[in-house]
mmCIF file of N, CA and C in Angstrom:
data_model
loop_
_atom_site.group_PDB
_atom_site.id
_atom_site.type_symbol
_atom_site.label_atom_id
_atom_site.label_comp_id
_atom_site.label_asym_id
_atom_site.label_seq_id
_atom_site.Cartn_x
_atom_site.Cartn_y
_atom_site.Cartn_z
ATOM 1 N N MET A 1 65.182 38.034 80.578
ATOM 2 C CA MET A 1 64.161 39.052 80.482
ATOM 3 C C MET A 1 64.844 40.420 80.423
ATOM 4 N N PRO A 2 64.479 41.254 79.473
ATOM 5 C CA PRO A 2 65.081 42.586 79.366
ATOM 6 C C PRO A 2 64.733 43.449 80.584
ATOM 7 N N VAL A 3 65.686 44.268 80.978
ATOM 8 C CA VAL A 3 65.501 45.166 82.117
ATOM 9 C C VAL A 3 65.955 46.560 81.717
ATOM 10 N N ILE A 4 65.185 47.556 82.111
ATOM 11 C CA ILE A 4 65.564 48.951 81.898
ATOM 12 C C ILE A 4 65.682 49.598 83.264
ATOM 13 N N CYS A 5 66.862 50.077 83.587
ATOM 14 C CA CYS A 5 67.076 50.755 84.863
ATOM 15 C C CYS A 5 66.688 52.218 84.717
ATOM 16 N N VAL A 6 65.983 52.722 85.713
ATOM 17 C CA VAL A 6 65.532 54.112 85.701
ATOM 18 C C VAL A 6 66.032 54.783 86.969
ATOM 19 N N VAL A 7 66.657 55.927 86.808
ATOM 20 C CA VAL A 7 67.118 56.706 87.950
ATOM 21 C C VAL A 7 66.305 58.000 87.974
ATOM 22 N N PRO A 8 65.331 58.080 88.900
ATOM 23 C CA PRO A 8 64.476 59.272 88.926
ATOM 24 C C PRO A 8 65.218 60.496 89.448
ATOM 25 N N VAL A 9 64.888 61.645 88.881
ATOM 26 C CA VAL A 9 65.472 62.907 89.327
ATOM 27 C C VAL A 9 64.822 63.321 90.645
ATOM 28 N N ARG A 10 63.523 63.157 90.731
ATOM 29 C CA ARG A 10 62.768 63.445 91.958
ATOM 30 C C ARG A 10 62.212 62.129 92.478
ATOM 31 N N MET A 11 61.720 62.134 93.669
ATOM 32 C CA MET A 11 61.161 60.919 94.248
ATOM 33 C C MET A 11 59.951 60.438 93.447
ATOM 34 N N THR A 12 59.961 59.171 93.123
ATOM 35 C CA THR A 12 58.870 58.604 92.336
ATOM 36 C C THR A 12 57.552 58.535 93.113
ATOM 37 N N GLU A 13 57.628 58.709 94.427
ATOM 38 C CA GLU A 13 56.401 58.705 95.223
ATOM 39 C C GLU A 13 55.437 59.790 94.758
ATOM 40 N N ALA A 14 55.963 60.870 94.186
ATOM 41 C CA ALA A 14 55.104 61.945 93.676
ATOM 42 C C ALA A 14 54.161 61.410 92.610
ATOM 43 N N TRP A 15 54.595 60.413 91.866
ATOM 44 C CA TRP A 15 53.773 59.852 90.802
ATOM 45 C C TRP A 15 52.690 58.915 91.328
ATOM 46 N N LEU A 16 52.699 58.629 92.620
ATOM 47 C CA LEU A 16 51.683 57.746 93.206
ATOM 48 C C LEU A 16 50.573 58.520 93.896
ATOM 49 N N LEU A 17 50.662 59.835 93.887
ATOM 50 C CA LEU A 17 49.735 60.679 94.638
ATOM 51 C C LEU A 17 48.430 60.984 93.906
ATOM 52 N N PHE A 18 48.153 60.301 92.825
ATOM 53 C CA PHE A 18 46.957 60.630 92.043
ATOM 54 C C PHE A 18 45.823 59.608 92.187
ATOM 55 N N ASP A 19 46.106 58.452 92.755
ATOM 56 C CA ASP A 19 45.105 57.384 92.790
ATOM 57 C C ASP A 19 44.633 57.136 94.224
ATOM 58 N N GLU A 20 43.558 57.800 94.593
ATOM 59 C CA GLU A 20 43.041 57.696 95.958
ATOM 60 C C GLU A 20 42.619 56.276 96.298
ATOM 61 N N ALA A 21 42.002 55.578 95.374
ATOM 62 C CA ALA A 21 41.549 54.207 95.630
ATOM 63 C C ALA A 21 42.735 53.293 95.950
ATOM 64 N N ALA A 22 43.819 53.426 95.209
ATOM 65 C CA ALA A 22 45.008 52.601 95.449
ATOM 66 C C ALA A 22 45.623 52.920 96.814
ATOM 67 N N ILE A 23 45.634 54.188 97.177
ATOM 68 C CA ILE A 23 46.169 54.579 98.490
ATOM 69 C C ILE A 23 45.319 53.964 99.593
ATOM 70 N N ARG A 24 44.010 54.053 99.447
ATOM 71 C CA ARG A 24 43.108 53.486 100.462
ATOM 72 C C ARG A 24 43.269 51.965 100.569
ATOM 73 N N LYS A 25 43.383 51.278 99.430
ATOM 74 C CA LYS A 25 43.560 49.818 99.456
ATOM 75 C C LYS A 25 44.897 49.442 100.082
ATOM 76 N N ALA A 26 45.946 50.173 99.739
ATOM 77 C CA ALA A 26 47.269 49.899 100.307
ATOM 78 C C ALA A 26 47.279 50.143 101.813
ATOM 79 N N ALA A 27 46.443 51.059 102.269
ATOM 80 C CA ALA A 27 46.338 51.358 103.703
ATOM 81 C C ALA A 27 45.505 50.313 104.437
ATOM 82 N N GLU A 28 44.981 49.351 103.698
ATOM 83 C CA GLU A 28 44.224 48.226 104.249
ATOM 84 C C GLU A 28 42.901 48.633 104.886
ATOM 85 N N ASN A 29 42.379 49.751 104.459
ATOM 86 C CA ASN A 29 41.095 50.184 104.997
ATOM 87 C C ASN A 29 40.350 50.986 103.934
ATOM 88 N N PRO A 30 40.005 50.355 102.795
ATOM 89 C CA PRO A 30 39.426 51.106 101.673
ATOM 90 C C PRO A 30 38.041 51.688 101.939
ATOM 91 N N ARG A 31 37.370 51.227 102.985
ATOM 92 C CA ARG A 31 36.008 51.704 103.236
ATOM 93 C C ARG A 31 35.943 52.917 104.157
ATOM 94 N N ILE A 32 37.021 53.232 104.838
ATOM 95 C CA ILE A 32 36.981 54.362 105.769
ATOM 96 C C ILE A 32 36.724 55.652 104.985
ATOM 97 N N GLN A 33 35.940 56.514 105.532
ATOM 98 C CA GLN A 33 35.533 57.734 104.828
ATOM 99 C C GLN A 33 36.393 58.938 105.193
ATOM 100 N N GLN A 34 37.524 58.705 105.833
ATOM 101 C CA GLN A 34 38.446 59.789 106.174
ATOM 102 C C GLN A 34 38.834 60.517 104.886
ATOM 103 N N PRO A 35 38.549 61.816 104.790
ATOM 104 C CA PRO A 35 38.902 62.534 103.553
ATOM 105 C C PRO A 35 40.417 62.613 103.376
ATOM 106 N N LEU A 36 40.860 62.408 102.149
ATOM 107 C CA LEU A 36 42.277 62.517 101.818
ATOM 108 C C LEU A 36 42.473 63.764 100.966
ATOM 109 N N ASN A 37 43.461 64.527 101.304
ATOM 110 C CA ASN A 37 43.743 65.761 100.583
ATOM 111 C C ASN A 37 44.848 65.501 99.552
ATOM 112 N N LEU A 38 44.458 64.888 98.443
ATOM 113 C CA LEU A 38 45.436 64.621 97.384
ATOM 114 C C LEU A 38 45.819 65.926 96.703
ATOM 115 N N PRO A 39 47.099 66.091 96.395
ATOM 116 C CA PRO A 39 47.504 67.311 95.691
ATOM 117 C C PRO A 39 47.024 67.278 94.246
ATOM 118 N N ASN A 40 46.920 68.431 93.653
ATOM 119 C CA ASN A 40 46.603 68.518 92.240
ATOM 120 C C ASN A 40 47.721 67.802 91.481
ATOM 121 N N LEU A 41 47.358 66.974 90.527
ATOM 122 C CA LEU A 41 48.351 66.189 89.796
ATOM 123 C C LEU A 41 49.437 67.069 89.186
ATOM 124 N N SER A 42 49.065 68.223 88.674
ATOM 125 C CA SER A 42 50.053 69.106 88.047
ATOM 126 C C SER A 42 51.046 69.682 89.053
ATOM 127 N N LYS A 43 50.740 69.596 90.345
ATOM 128 C CA LYS A 43 51.618 70.151 91.386
ATOM 129 C C LYS A 43 52.367 69.078 92.171
ATOM 130 N N CYS A 44 52.052 67.806 91.941
ATOM 131 C CA CYS A 44 52.627 66.757 92.776
ATOM 132 C C CYS A 44 54.150 66.675 92.690
ATOM 133 N N GLU A 45 54.725 66.980 91.533
ATOM 134 C CA GLU A 45 56.182 66.935 91.404
ATOM 135 C C GLU A 45 56.861 68.129 92.062
ATOM 136 N N GLU A 46 56.090 69.121 92.455
ATOM 137 C CA GLU A 46 56.649 70.306 93.097
ATOM 138 C C GLU A 46 56.663 70.190 94.619
ATOM 139 N N LEU A 47 56.065 69.145 95.162
ATOM 140 C CA LEU A 47 56.042 68.975 96.612
ATOM 141 C C LEU A 47 57.467 68.827 97.140
ATOM 142 N N PRO A 48 57.787 69.464 98.262
ATOM 143 C CA PRO A 48 59.155 69.385 98.779
ATOM 144 C C PRO A 48 59.542 67.977 99.233
ATOM 145 N N ASP A 49 58.581 67.205 99.737
ATOM 146 C CA ASP A 49 58.861 65.839 100.192
ATOM 147 C C ASP A 49 57.664 64.939 99.887
ATOM 148 N N PRO A 50 57.531 64.506 98.629
ATOM 149 C CA PRO A 50 56.372 63.690 98.256
ATOM 150 C C PRO A 50 56.291 62.367 99.012
ATOM 151 N N LYS A 51 57.429 61.807 99.393
ATOM 152 C CA LYS A 51 57.409 60.551 100.147
ATOM 153 C C LYS A 51 56.730 60.765 101.499
ATOM 154 N N GLN A 52 57.093 61.820 102.193
ATOM 155 C CA GLN A 52 56.487 62.125 103.488
ATOM 156 C C GLN A 52 54.990 62.405 103.323
ATOM 157 N N TYR A 53 54.633 63.120 102.280
ATOM 158 C CA TYR A 53 53.224 63.435 102.008
ATOM 159 C C TYR A 53 52.433 62.148 101.779
ATOM 160 N N LEU A 54 53.008 61.239 101.008
ATOM 161 C CA LEU A 54 52.340 59.968 100.730
ATOM 162 C C LEU A 54 52.183 59.148 102.007
ATOM 163 N N CYS A 55 53.198 59.150 102.847
ATOM 164 C CA CYS A 55 53.111 58.428 104.117
ATOM 165 C C CYS A 55 52.010 59.007 104.999
ATOM 166 N N GLN A 56 51.881 60.315 105.023
ATOM 167 C CA GLN A 56 50.811 60.954 105.798
ATOM 168 C C GLN A 56 49.437 60.533 105.261
ATOM 169 N N LEU A 57 49.310 60.488 103.941
ATOM 170 C CA LEU A 57 48.044 60.062 103.341
ATOM 171 C C LEU A 57 47.726 58.614 103.699
ATOM 172 N N LEU A 58 48.733 57.769 103.678
ATOM 173 C CA LEU A 58 48.527 56.367 104.040
ATOM 174 C C LEU A 58 48.051 56.240 105.486
ATOM 175 N N ARG A 59 48.681 57.006 106.374
ATOM 176 C CA ARG A 59 48.272 56.968 107.790
ATOM 177 C C ARG A 59 46.832 57.438 107.951
ATOM 178 N N GLN A 60 46.488 58.518 107.260
ATOM 179 C CA GLN A 60 45.110 59.018 107.320
ATOM 180 C C GLN A 60 44.135 57.968 106.794
ATOM 181 N N ALA A 61 44.471 57.372 105.661
ATOM 182 C CA ALA A 61 43.591 56.401 105.022
ATOM 183 C C ALA A 61 43.426 55.146 105.874
ATOM 184 N N SER A 62 44.430 54.826 106.671
ATOM 185 C CA SER A 62 44.337 53.623 107.509
ATOM 186 C C SER A 62 43.310 53.798 108.620
ATOM 187 N N GLY A 63 43.202 55.023 109.134
ATOM 188 C CA GLY A 63 42.299 55.268 110.249
ATOM 189 C C GLY A 63 42.820 54.727 111.573
ATOM 190 N N PHE A 64 44.040 54.209 111.573
ATOM 191 C CA PHE A 64 44.607 53.619 112.785
ATOM 192 C C PHE A 64 45.090 54.692 113.750
ATOM 193 N N THR A 65 45.094 54.332 115.023
ATOM 194 C CA THR A 65 45.651 55.183 116.071
ATOM 195 C C THR A 65 46.440 54.291 117.026
ATOM 196 N N GLY A 66 47.200 54.906 117.881
ATOM 197 C CA GLY A 66 47.922 54.176 118.930
ATOM 198 C C GLY A 66 48.843 53.100 118.406
ATOM 199 N N ARG A 67 48.750 51.920 119.029
ATOM 200 C CA ARG A 67 49.642 50.810 118.675
ATOM 201 C C ARG A 67 49.458 50.342 117.241
ATOM 202 N N ARG A 68 48.215 50.338 116.786
ATOM 203 C CA ARG A 68 47.968 49.901 115.400
ATOM 204 C C ARG A 68 48.655 50.844 114.413
ATOM 205 N N LEU A 69 48.622 52.144 114.700
ATOM 206 C CA LEU A 69 49.297 53.110 113.828
ATOM 207 C C LEU A 69 50.811 52.911 113.880
ATOM 208 N N LYS A 70 51.344 52.625 115.048
ATOM 209 C CA LYS A 70 52.786 52.396 115.181
ATOM 210 C C LYS A 70 53.218 51.190 114.352
ATOM 211 N N LYS A 71 52.442 50.111 114.410
ATOM 212 C CA LYS A 71 52.737 48.921 113.598
ATOM 213 C C LYS A 71 52.632 49.251 112.107
ATOM 214 N N PHE A 72 51.620 50.012 111.779
ATOM 215 C CA PHE A 72 51.400 50.407 110.382
ATOM 216 C C PHE A 72 52.585 51.216 109.868
ATOM 217 N N ARG A 73 53.059 52.166 110.667
ATOM 218 C CA ARG A 73 54.175 53.026 110.254
ATOM 219 C C ARG A 73 55.435 52.222 109.989
ATOM 220 N N ALA A 74 55.618 51.125 110.703
ATOM 221 C CA ALA A 74 56.795 50.276 110.500
ATOM 222 C C ALA A 74 56.766 49.604 109.128
ATOM 223 N N ARG A 75 55.599 49.576 108.496
ATOM 224 C CA ARG A 75 55.449 48.910 107.200
ATOM 225 C C ARG A 75 55.138 49.894 106.065
ATOM 226 N N GLU A 76 55.406 51.168 106.257
ATOM 227 C CA GLU A 76 55.048 52.172 105.246
ATOM 228 C C GLU A 76 55.748 51.955 103.910
ATOM 229 N N ARG A 77 56.987 51.563 103.934
ATOM 230 C CA ARG A 77 57.709 51.324 102.673
ATOM 231 C C ARG A 77 56.989 50.246 101.856
ATOM 232 N N GLU A 78 56.569 49.198 102.533
ATOM 233 C CA GLU A 78 55.813 48.121 101.880
ATOM 234 C C GLU A 78 54.494 48.651 101.322
ATOM 235 N N LYS A 79 53.845 49.532 102.050
ATOM 236 C CA LYS A 79 52.563 50.103 101.612
ATOM 237 C C LYS A 79 52.747 50.970 100.371
ATOM 238 N N ILE A 80 53.839 51.708 100.312
ATOM 239 C CA ILE A 80 54.121 52.543 99.144
ATOM 240 C C ILE A 80 54.299 51.659 97.903
ATOM 241 N N GLN A 81 55.037 50.578 98.053
ATOM 242 C CA GLN A 81 55.206 49.642 96.931
ATOM 243 C C GLN A 81 53.866 49.044 96.519
ATOM 244 N N ARG A 82 53.027 48.802 97.489
ATOM 245 C CA ARG A 82 51.705 48.219 97.203
ATOM 246 C C ARG A 82 50.853 49.177 96.380
ATOM 247 N N ILE A 83 50.966 50.471 96.642
ATOM 248 C CA ILE A 83 50.214 51.456 95.850
ATOM 249 C C ILE A 83 50.559 51.302 94.379
ATOM 250 N N ALA A 84 51.844 51.218 94.083
ATOM 251 C CA ALA A 84 52.280 51.077 92.686
ATOM 252 C C ALA A 84 51.713 49.808 92.054
ATOM 253 N N GLU A 85 51.631 48.745 92.824
ATOM 254 C CA GLU A 85 51.074 47.491 92.309
ATOM 255 C C GLU A 85 49.573 47.600 92.054
ATOM 256 N N LEU A 86 48.890 48.417 92.825
ATOM 257 C CA LEU A 86 47.438 48.527 92.731
ATOM 258 C C LEU A 86 46.959 49.460 91.623
ATOM 259 N N ILE A 87 47.832 50.307 91.126
ATOM 260 C CA ILE A 87 47.430 51.240 90.076
ATOM 261 C C ILE A 87 47.432 50.513 88.732
ATOM 262 N N ASP A 88 46.280 50.502 88.089
ATOM 263 C CA ASP A 88 46.146 49.826 86.796
ATOM 264 C C ASP A 88 46.478 50.737 85.622
ATOM 265 N N ASP A 89 46.275 52.012 85.796
ATOM 266 C CA ASP A 89 46.397 52.939 84.676
ATOM 267 C C ASP A 89 47.207 54.176 85.084
ATOM 268 N N PHE A 90 48.392 54.273 84.556
ATOM 269 C CA PHE A 90 49.267 55.403 84.847
ATOM 270 C C PHE A 90 49.156 56.507 83.793
ATOM 271 N N SER A 91 48.218 56.384 82.878
ATOM 272 C CA SER A 91 48.136 57.347 81.774
ATOM 273 C C SER A 91 47.888 58.776 82.247
ATOM 274 N N ALA A 92 47.304 58.949 83.414
ATOM 275 C CA ALA A 92 47.092 60.309 83.940
ATOM 276 C C ALA A 92 48.420 61.045 84.124
ATOM 277 N N LEU A 93 49.487 60.293 84.312
ATOM 278 C CA LEU A 93 50.799 60.904 84.528
ATOM 279 C C LEU A 93 51.404 61.476 83.248
ATOM 280 N N ARG A 94 50.801 61.176 82.122
ATOM 281 C CA ARG A 94 51.328 61.697 80.851
ATOM 282 C C ARG A 94 51.232 63.213 80.758
ATOM 283 N N SER A 95 50.532 63.836 81.675
ATOM 284 C CA SER A 95 50.460 65.297 81.691
ATOM 285 C C SER A 95 51.678 65.902 82.402
ATOM 286 N N LEU A 96 52.512 65.071 83.005
ATOM 287 C CA LEU A 96 53.689 65.543 83.737
ATOM 288 C C LEU A 96 54.930 65.449 82.861
ATOM 289 N N SER A 97 55.705 66.498 82.828
ATOM 290 C CA SER A 97 56.867 66.550 81.929
ATOM 291 C C SER A 97 57.878 65.444 82.221
ATOM 292 N N ALA A 98 58.177 65.189 83.480
ATOM 293 C CA ALA A 98 59.169 64.159 83.804
ATOM 294 C C ALA A 98 58.684 62.775 83.381
ATOM 295 N N PHE A 99 57.397 62.514 83.517
ATOM 296 C CA PHE A 99 56.858 61.221 83.108
ATOM 297 C C PHE A 99 56.902 61.087 81.586
ATOM 298 N N LYS A 100 56.606 62.169 80.884
ATOM 299 C CA LYS A 100 56.680 62.148 79.418
ATOM 300 C C LYS A 100 58.091 61.800 78.961
ATOM 301 N N ILE A 101 59.072 62.387 79.603
ATOM 302 C CA ILE A 101 60.472 62.128 79.253
ATOM 303 C C ILE A 101 60.820 60.668 79.523
ATOM 304 N N LEU A 102 60.397 60.162 80.686
ATOM 305 C CA LEU A 102 60.650 58.757 81.015
ATOM 306 C C LEU A 102 60.021 57.832 79.980
ATOM 307 N N GLU A 103 58.778 58.087 79.653
ATOM 308 C CA GLU A 103 58.077 57.243 78.687
ATOM 309 C C GLU A 103 58.765 57.280 77.317
ATOM 310 N N ALA A 104 59.174 58.455 76.888
ATOM 311 C CA ALA A 104 59.859 58.586 75.592
ATOM 312 C C ALA A 104 61.202 57.844 75.612
ATOM 313 N N ASP A 105 61.941 57.961 76.711
ATOM 314 C CA ASP A 105 63.228 57.269 76.824
ATOM 315 C C ASP A 105 63.046 55.752 76.792
ATOM 316 N N ILE A 106 62.026 55.264 77.457
ATOM 317 C CA ILE A 106 61.773 53.818 77.472
ATOM 318 C C ILE A 106 61.371 53.335 76.088
ATOM 319 N N LYS A 107 60.499 54.088 75.423
ATOM 320 C CA LYS A 107 60.104 53.709 74.064
ATOM 321 C C LYS A 107 61.313 53.678 73.129
ATOM 322 N N GLN A 108 62.181 54.667 73.271
ATOM 323 C CA GLN A 108 63.378 54.731 72.431
ATOM 324 C C GLN A 108 64.279 53.510 72.699
ATOM 325 N N MET A 109 64.449 53.147 73.961
ATOM 326 C CA MET A 109 65.274 52.005 74.314
ATOM 327 C C MET A 109 64.661 50.705 73.778
ATOM 328 N N LEU A 110 63.355 50.567 73.902
ATOM 329 C CA LEU A 110 62.679 49.367 73.392
ATOM 330 C C LEU A 110 62.880 49.231 71.881
ATOM 331 N N LYS A 111 62.757 50.345 71.188
ATOM 332 C CA LYS A 111 62.946 50.346 69.738
ATOM 333 C C LYS A 111 64.381 50.026 69.367
ATOM 334 N N ARG A 112 65.320 50.656 70.071
ATOM 335 C CA ARG A 112 66.738 50.453 69.795
ATOM 336 C C ARG A 112 67.152 48.995 70.018
ATOM 337 N N GLN A 113 66.591 48.382 71.050
ATOM 338 C CA GLN A 113 66.945 46.989 71.379
ATOM 339 C C GLN A 113 66.066 45.967 70.642
ATOM 340 N N SER A 114 65.099 46.457 69.879
ATOM 341 C CA SER A 114 64.148 45.588 69.163
ATOM 342 C C SER A 114 63.409 44.656 70.123
ATOM 343 N N TRP A 115 63.017 45.208 71.261
ATOM 344 C CA TRP A 115 62.263 44.427 72.245
ATOM 345 C C TRP A 115 60.822 44.509 71.965
#
């Protein structure tokens, strides 16, 4: 199976900050009405620490406190990966310059390799 390795310049977690439903599902509590303060998509790549921001959103979306929150925090890396799995449509990211470059590079590689 062909593989394309990608080395992001900034943390890829910034690209996961646009799908509130996926964040809520990954937090295992999609029905909680805790408001999430998602950044504007055009500003998400400018966040100083998008990974930390995403983790805070996951904690908020979980609604957990005390011991349950502590257990949840131990699994945050897994939750971040789950967000990526839950997003069906990444086309909203095409408005971001870094994503456009990534997409163009992948298309070029696919064409070059005749994949």
